[in-house]
Coordinates of C-alpha atoms in Angstrom, one line a residue:
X17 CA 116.4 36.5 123.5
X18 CA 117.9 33.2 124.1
X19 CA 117.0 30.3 122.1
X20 CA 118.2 27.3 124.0
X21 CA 116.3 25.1 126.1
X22 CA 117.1 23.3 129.4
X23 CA 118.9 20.3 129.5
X24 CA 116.9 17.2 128.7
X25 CA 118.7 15.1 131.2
X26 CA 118.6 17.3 133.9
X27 CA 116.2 15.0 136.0
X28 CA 116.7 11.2 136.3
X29 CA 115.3 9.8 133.2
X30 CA 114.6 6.1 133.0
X31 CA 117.2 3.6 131.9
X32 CA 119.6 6.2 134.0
X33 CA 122.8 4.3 134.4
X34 CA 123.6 5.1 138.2
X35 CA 127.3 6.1 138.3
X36 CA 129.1 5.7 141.7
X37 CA 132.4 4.6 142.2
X38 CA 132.5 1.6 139.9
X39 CA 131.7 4.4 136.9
X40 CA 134.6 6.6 137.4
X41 CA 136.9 3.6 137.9
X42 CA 135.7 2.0 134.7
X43 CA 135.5 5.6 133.3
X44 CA 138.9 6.8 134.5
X45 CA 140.6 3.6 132.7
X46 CA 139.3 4.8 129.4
X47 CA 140.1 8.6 129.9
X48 CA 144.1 7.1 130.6
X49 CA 143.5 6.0 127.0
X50 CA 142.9 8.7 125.5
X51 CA 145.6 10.8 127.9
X52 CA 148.1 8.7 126.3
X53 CA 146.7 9.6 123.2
X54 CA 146.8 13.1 123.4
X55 CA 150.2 13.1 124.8
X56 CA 151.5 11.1 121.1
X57 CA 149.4 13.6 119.5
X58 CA 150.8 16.5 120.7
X59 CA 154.1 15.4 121.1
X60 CA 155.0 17.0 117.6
X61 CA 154.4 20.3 118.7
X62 CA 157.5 20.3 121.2
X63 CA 159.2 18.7 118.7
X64 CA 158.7 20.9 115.6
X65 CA 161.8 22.6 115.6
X66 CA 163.8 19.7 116.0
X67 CA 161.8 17.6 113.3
X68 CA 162.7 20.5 110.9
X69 CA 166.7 19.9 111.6
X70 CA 165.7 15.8 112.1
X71 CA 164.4 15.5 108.6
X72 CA 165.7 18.6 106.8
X73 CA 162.6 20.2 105.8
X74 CA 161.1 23.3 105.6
X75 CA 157.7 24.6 107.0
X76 CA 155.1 23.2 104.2
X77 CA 156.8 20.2 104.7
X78 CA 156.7 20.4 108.4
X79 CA 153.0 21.3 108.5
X80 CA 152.8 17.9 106.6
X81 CA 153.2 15.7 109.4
X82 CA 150.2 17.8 111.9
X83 CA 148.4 18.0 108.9
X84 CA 148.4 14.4 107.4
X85 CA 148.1 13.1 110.6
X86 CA 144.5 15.0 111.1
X87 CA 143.8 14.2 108.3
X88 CA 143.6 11.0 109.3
X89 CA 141.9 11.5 112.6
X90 CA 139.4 13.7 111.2
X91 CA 138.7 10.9 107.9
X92 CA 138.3 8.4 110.7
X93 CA 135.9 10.0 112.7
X94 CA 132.4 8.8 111.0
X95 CA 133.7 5.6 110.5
X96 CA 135.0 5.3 114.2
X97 CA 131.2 6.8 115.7
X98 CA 129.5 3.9 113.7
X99 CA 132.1 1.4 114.8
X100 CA 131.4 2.2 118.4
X101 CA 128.1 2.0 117.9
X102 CA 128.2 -1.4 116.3
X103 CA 131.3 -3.0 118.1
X104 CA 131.6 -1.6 121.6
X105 CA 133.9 0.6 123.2
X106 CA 136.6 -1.6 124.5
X107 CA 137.2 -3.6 121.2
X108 CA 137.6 0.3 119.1
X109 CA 139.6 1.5 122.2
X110 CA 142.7 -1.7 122.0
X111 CA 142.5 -1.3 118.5
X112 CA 143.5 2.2 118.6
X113 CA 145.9 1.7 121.4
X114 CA 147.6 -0.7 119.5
X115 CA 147.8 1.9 116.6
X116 CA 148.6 4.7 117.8
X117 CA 151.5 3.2 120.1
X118 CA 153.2 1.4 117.1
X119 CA 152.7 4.8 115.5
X120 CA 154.7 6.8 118.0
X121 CA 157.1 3.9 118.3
X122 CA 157.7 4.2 114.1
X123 CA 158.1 8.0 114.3
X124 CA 161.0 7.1 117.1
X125 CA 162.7 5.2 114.8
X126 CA 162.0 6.6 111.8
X127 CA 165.4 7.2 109.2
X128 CA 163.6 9.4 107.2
X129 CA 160.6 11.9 106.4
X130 CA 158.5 9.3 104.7
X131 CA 158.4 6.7 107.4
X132 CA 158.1 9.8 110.3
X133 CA 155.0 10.5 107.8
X134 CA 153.7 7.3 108.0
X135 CA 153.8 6.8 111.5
X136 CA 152.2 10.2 112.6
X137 CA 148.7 8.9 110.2
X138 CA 149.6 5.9 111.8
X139 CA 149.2 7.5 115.0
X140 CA 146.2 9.7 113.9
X141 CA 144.4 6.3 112.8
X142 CA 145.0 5.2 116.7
X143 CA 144.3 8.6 117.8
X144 CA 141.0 9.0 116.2
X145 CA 139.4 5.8 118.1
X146 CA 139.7 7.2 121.5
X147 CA 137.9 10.1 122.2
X148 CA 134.7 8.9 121.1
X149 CA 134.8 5.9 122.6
X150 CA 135.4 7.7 125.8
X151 CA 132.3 9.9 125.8
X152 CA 130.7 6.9 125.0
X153 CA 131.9 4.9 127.7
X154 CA 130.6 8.2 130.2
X155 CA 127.1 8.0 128.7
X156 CA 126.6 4.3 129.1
X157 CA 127.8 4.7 133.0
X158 CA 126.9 8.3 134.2
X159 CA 123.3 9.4 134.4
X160 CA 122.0 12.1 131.4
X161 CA 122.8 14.9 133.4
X162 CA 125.9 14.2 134.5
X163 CA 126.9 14.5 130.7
X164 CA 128.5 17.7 130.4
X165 CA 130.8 17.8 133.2
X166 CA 131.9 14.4 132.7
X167 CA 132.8 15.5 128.9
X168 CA 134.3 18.5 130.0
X169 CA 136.3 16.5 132.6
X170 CA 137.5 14.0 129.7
X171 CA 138.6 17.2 127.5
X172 CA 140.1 18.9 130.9
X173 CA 142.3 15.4 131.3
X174 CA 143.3 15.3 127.5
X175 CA 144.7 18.6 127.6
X176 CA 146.9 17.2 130.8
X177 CA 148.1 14.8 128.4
X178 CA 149.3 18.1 126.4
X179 CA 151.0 19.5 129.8
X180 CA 152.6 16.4 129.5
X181 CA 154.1 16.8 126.1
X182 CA 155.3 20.5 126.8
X183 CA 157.3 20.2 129.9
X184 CA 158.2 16.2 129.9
X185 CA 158.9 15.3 126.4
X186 CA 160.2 18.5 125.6
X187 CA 162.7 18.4 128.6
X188 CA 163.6 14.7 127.1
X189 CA 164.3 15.7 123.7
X190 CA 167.0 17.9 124.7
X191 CA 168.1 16.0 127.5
X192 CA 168.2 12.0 126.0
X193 CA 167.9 12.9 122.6
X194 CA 165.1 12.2 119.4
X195 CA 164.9 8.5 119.2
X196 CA 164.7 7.5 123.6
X197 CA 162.6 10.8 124.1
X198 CA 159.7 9.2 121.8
X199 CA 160.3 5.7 122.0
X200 CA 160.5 5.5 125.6
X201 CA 157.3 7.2 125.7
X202 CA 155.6 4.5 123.8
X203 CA 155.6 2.9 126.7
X204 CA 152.8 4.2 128.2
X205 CA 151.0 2.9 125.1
X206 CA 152.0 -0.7 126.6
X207 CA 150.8 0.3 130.0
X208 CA 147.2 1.5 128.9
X209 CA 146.7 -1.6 126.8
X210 CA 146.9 -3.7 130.0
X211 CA 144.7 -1.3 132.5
X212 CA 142.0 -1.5 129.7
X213 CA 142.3 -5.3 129.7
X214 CA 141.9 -5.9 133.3
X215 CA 139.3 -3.4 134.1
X216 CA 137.2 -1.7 131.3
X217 CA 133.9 -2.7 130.6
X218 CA 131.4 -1.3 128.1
X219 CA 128.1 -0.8 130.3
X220 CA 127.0 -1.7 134.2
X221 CA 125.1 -4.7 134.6
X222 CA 121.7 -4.6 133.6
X223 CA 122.5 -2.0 131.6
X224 CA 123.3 -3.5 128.3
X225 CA 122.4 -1.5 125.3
X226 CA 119.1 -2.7 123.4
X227 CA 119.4 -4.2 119.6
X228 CA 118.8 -1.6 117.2
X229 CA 115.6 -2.5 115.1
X230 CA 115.4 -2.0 111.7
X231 CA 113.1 0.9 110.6
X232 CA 109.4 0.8 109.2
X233 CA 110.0 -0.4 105.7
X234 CA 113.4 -1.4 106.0
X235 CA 112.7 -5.1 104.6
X236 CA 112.8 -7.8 106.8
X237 CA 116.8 -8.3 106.1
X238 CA 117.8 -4.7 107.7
X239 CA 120.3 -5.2 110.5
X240 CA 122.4 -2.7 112.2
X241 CA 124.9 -4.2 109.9
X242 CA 126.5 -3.9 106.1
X243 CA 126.3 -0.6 103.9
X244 CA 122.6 0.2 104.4
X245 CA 122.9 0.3 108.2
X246 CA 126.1 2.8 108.3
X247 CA 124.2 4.9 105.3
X248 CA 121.3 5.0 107.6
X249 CA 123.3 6.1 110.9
X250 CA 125.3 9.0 109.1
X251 CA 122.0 10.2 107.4
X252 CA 119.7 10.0 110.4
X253 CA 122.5 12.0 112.8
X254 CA 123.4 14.4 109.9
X255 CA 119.6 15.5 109.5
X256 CA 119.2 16.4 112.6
X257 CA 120.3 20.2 113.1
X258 CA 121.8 19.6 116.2
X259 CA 124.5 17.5 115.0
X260 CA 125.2 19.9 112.2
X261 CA 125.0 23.1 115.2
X262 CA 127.5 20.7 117.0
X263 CA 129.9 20.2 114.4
X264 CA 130.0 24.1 113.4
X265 CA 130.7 24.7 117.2
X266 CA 133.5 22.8 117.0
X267 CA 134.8 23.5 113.8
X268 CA 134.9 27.2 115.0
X269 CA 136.3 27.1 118.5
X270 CA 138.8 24.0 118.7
X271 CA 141.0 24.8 116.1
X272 CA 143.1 28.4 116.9
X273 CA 144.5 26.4 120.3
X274 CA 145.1 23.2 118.2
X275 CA 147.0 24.6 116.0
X276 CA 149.2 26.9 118.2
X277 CA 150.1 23.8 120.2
X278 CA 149.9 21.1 117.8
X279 CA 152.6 22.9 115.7
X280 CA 153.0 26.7 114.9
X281 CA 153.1 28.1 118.7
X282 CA 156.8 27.5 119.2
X283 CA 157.8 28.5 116.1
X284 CA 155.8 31.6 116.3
X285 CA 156.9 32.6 119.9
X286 CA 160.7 31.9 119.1
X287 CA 160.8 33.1 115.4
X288 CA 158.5 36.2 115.8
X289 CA 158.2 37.3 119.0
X290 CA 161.7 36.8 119.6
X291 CA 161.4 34.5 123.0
X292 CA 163.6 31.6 124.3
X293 CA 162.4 28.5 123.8
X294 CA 161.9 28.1 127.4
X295 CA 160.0 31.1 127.6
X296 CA 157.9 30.1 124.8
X297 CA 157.5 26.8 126.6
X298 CA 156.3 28.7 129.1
X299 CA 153.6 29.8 127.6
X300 CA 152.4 26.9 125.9
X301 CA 152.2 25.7 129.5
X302 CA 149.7 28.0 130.3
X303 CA 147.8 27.5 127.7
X304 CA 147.2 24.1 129.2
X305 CA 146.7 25.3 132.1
X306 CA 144.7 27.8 131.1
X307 CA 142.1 24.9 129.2
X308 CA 142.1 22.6 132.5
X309 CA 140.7 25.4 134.7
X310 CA 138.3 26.9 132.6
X311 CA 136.9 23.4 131.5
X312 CA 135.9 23.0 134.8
X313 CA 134.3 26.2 134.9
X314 CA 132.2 26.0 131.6
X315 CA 131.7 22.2 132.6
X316 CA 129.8 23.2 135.5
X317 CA 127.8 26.1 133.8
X318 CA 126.5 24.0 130.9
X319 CA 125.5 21.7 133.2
X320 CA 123.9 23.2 135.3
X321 CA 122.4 25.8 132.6
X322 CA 122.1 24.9 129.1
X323 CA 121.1 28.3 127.9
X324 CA 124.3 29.1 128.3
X325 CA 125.9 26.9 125.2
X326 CA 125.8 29.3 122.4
X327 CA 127.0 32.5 124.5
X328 CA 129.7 30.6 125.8
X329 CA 130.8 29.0 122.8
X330 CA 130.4 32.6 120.6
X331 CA 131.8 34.7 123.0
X332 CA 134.9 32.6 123.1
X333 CA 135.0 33.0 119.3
X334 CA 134.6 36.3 119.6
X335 CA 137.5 36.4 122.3
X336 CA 139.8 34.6 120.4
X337 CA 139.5 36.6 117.4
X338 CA 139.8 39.8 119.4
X339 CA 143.0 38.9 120.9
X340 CA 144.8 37.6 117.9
X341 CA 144.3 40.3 115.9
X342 CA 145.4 42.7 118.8
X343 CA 148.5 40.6 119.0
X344 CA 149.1 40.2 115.1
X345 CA 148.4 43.6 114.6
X346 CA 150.4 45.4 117.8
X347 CA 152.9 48.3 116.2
X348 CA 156.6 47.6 116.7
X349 CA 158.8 44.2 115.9
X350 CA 157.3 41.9 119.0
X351 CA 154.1 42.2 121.2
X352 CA 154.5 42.6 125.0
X353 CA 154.8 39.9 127.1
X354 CA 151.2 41.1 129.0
X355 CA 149.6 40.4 125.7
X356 CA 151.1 37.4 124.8
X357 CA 150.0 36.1 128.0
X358 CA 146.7 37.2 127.4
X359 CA 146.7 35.1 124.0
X360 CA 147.7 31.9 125.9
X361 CA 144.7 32.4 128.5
X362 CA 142.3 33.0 125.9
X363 CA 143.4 30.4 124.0
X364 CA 142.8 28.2 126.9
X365 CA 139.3 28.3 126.8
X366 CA 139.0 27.2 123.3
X367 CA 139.1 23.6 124.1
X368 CA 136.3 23.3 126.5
X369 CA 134.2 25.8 124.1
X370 CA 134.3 22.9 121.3
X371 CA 133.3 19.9 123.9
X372 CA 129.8 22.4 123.9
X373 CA 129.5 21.2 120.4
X374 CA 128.9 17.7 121.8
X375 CA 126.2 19.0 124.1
X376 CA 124.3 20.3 121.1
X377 CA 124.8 16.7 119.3
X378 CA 124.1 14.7 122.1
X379 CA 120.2 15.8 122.7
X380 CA 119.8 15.5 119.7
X381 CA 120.2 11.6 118.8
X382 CA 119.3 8.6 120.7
X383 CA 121.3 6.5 122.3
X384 CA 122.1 4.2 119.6
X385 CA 123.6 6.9 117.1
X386 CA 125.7 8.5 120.1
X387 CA 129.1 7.2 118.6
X388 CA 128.2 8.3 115.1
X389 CA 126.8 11.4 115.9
X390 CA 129.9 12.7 117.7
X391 CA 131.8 11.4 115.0
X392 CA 130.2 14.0 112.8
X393 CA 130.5 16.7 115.6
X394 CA 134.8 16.1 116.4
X395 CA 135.6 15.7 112.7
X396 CA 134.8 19.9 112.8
X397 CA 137.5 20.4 114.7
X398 CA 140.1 19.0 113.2
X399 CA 138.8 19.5 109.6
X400 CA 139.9 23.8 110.6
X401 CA 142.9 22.8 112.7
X402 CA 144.2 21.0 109.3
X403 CA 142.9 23.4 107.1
X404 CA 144.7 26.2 109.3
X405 CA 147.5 24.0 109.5
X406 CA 148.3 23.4 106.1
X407 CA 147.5 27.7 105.5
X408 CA 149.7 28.9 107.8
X409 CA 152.7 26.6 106.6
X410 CA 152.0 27.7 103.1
X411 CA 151.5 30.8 103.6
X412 CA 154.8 31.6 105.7
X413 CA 156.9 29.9 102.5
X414 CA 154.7 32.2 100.4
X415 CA 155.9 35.3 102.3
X416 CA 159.3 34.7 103.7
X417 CA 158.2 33.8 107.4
X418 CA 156.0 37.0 107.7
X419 CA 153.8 35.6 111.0
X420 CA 151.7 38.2 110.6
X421 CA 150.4 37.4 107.5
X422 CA 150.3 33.4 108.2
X423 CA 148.2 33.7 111.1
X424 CA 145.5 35.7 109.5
X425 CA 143.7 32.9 108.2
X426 CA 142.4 32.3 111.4
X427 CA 140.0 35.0 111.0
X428 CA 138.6 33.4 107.6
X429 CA 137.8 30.0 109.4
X430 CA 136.2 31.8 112.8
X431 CA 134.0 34.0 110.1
X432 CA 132.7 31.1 108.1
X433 CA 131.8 28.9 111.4
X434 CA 130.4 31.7 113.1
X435 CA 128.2 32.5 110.1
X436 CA 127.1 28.2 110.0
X437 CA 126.5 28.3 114.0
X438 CA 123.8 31.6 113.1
X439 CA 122.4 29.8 110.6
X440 CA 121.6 26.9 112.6
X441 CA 121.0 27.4 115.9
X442 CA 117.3 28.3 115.6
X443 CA 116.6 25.0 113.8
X444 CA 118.7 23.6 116.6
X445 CA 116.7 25.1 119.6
X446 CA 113.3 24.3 118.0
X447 CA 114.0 20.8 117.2
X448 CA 115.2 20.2 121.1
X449 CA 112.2 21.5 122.6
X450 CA 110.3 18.8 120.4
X451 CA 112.7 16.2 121.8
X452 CA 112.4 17.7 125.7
X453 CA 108.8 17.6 125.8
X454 CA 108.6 13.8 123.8
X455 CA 110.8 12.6 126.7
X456 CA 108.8 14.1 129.7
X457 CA 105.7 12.8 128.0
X458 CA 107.3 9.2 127.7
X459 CA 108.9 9.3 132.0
X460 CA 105.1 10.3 132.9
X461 CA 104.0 7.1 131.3
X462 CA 107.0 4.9 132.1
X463 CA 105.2 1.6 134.2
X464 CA 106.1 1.3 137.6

């Protein structure tokens, strides 16, 4: 028996913003942001091999630079969803472009692994300010229901920006060398910065965002400002379950693909499995394309059918785990190519089964602890992939490069989300029926 309910946006609510073309001008702008972004972010993964022979360091050092710079992003999160929610999302989105292209700039010219360390949490900081501000930017200018797909559609675009990194940087690395492969990249950094000046916009007209009101016994000096405001914003969107439901989703099911293309994929494909790098580029290709086409798919099914969240985002789990330990556990020195293949496809759909975890934290908050409340739900995420990150480097030192062995702590991470997202989702379910039928009771009354 499922316990989800139907989308609380599926019918034009009031206050609808009305979307059209301006909407996906405005919102296309802001998704070349965080395109950009992703490409920086993931540039490393290409790049890992290389940065080993760059900096002369092994692989708990090399997990370092993934791992600091999530840490980073994933430390930023909360503080990024309230400042979105306070600020706006075109002053959080130049700040980050400004960041995160002087960050991938540095690690260009970086002599030496401490300043290529400080550049990557440079770029993290940067990093960390644009996906939020980019759902943001969809709900203030597409109607409720639109929400999924156009999340889904933001995720499906990032993860070109990692297509990007695995067939255009990685061809410049080895064609114009370290330093011109990443600093000319930057560049897009520059270009961004100037499309966002001349054409994003935080809302529609007329569709500016009301001034958050202090609550009942606040005291008459409560503003959506200062310590007791942000204290108030993280507690409010941490109590309700569907934020913590949403986190746990995307704790669970983001980080196995994260981490095989953020950094240990390559390595893994070329080391253990015995391919050539541009066969193991290869399939880190199709694990891109893999995540673009079935983001559209479970786009259009959560949209159109919010029952199917959970099953979606468990049986991907459920997938994933399959698979890896078919592929970690197949007799003989290397697993067939059918299998590995296999991997990469399943792998795919593990980045549009953590944007679900948004559509369990969206309907659950109101509009003015949107930014904060995803906050909460994307630091999951990247909380496992740097968790998982920093395991499997520490883990292969431990054990002489045994793959095997490394790779197995992805099955202690899926276990302990799964077991969070059980717990919860009940709570979850229960507490957005309360939420549905407030809203339809509040459109019948709306004045005409």
């Amino acid at each position: 028996m499922t316990t989800d309910v139907p989308a609380a946006g599926a019918a034009r609510l009031p206050g609808d913003p009305p979307g059209g073309r301006r909407a996906v001008l405005v919102w296309s702008v802001g998704v070349a942001v965080y395109f950009v972004a992703v490409i920086f972010r993931t540039s490393l993964g290409v790049a890992g091999l290389d940065a080993a022979d760059r900096f002369h360091v092994g692989a708990s050092a090399l997990s370092t630079f993934s791992i600091l710079q999530l840490l980073v992003y994933a430390g930023m999160q909360i503080p990024v969803g309230l400042m979105v929610d306070r600020l706006g999302t075109k002053k959080v989105l130049t700040i980050g472009v400004v960041l995160f292209t002087l960050g991938q700039l540095g690690f260009a010219l970086s002599p030496s692994y401490g300043t290529a360390l400080a550049s990557r949490a440079l770029l993290g900081c940067g990093d960390a300010m644009t996906f939020i501000s980019v759902l943001r930017l969809g709900t203030r200018w597409f109607p409720a229901r639109r929400g999924p797909l156009v999340a889904q559609l933001a995720g499906l675009v990032g993860m070109a920006g990692n297509l990007i990194s695995t067939l255009v940087i990685a061809r410049m690395l080895h064609e114009i060398g370290w330093t011109a492969a990443f600093a000319g990249s930057s560049l897009a950094g520059v270009l961004v910065l100037v499309l966002m000046t001349l054409f994003l916009k935080d809302h529609p007209e007329g569709h500016e965002p009301e001034p958050v009101a202090p609550r009942p016994g606040a005291g008459s000096g409560a503003r959506a400002t200062g310590p007791g405001y942000v204290r108030e914003q993280i507690a409010l969107s941490w109590r309700e379950p569907g934020t913590r439901l949403g986190l746990w989703v995307h704790f669970t099911t983001q980080f196995p693909a994260m981490v095989f293309l953020l950094l240990w994929g390559l390595p893994f494909l070329v080391e253990a499995q015995g391919l050539s790098r541009g066969a193991a580029g290869d399939l880190l290709t199709l694990v891109v394309l893999a995540n673009m086409a079935i983001g559209l798919v479970y786009g259009q099914v959560v949209a159109r059918h919010h029952a199917a969240r959970l099953p979606l985002a468990l049986g991907t789990v459920a997938a994933t785990a399959v698979v890896w330990a078919g592929t970690l556990a197949h007799p003989g020195d290397h697993a067939p190519m059918w299998l590995l293949v296999v991997l990469c496809v399943v792998l795919g759909a593990c980045g549009p089964a953590s944007m679900i975890g948004f559509d369990f934290a969206r309907p659950a908050n109101p509009p003015e602890r949107q930014g904060t409340a995803s906050g909460i739900t994307n630091m999951g995420g990247f909380v496992a992939s740097m968790t998982t990150l920093l395991a499997i480097g520490v883990l292969l030192d431990a054990t002489g490069d045994n793959y095997r062995v490394a790779f197995s702590a992805v099955f202690v991470l899926e276990a302990l989300g799964v077991s969070q997202i059980l717990r919860l989702r009940h709570r979850a379910a229960q507490r957005e029926r309360e939420r549905l039928v407030a809203s339809r009771v509040e459109t019948v009354h709306v004045p005409v």
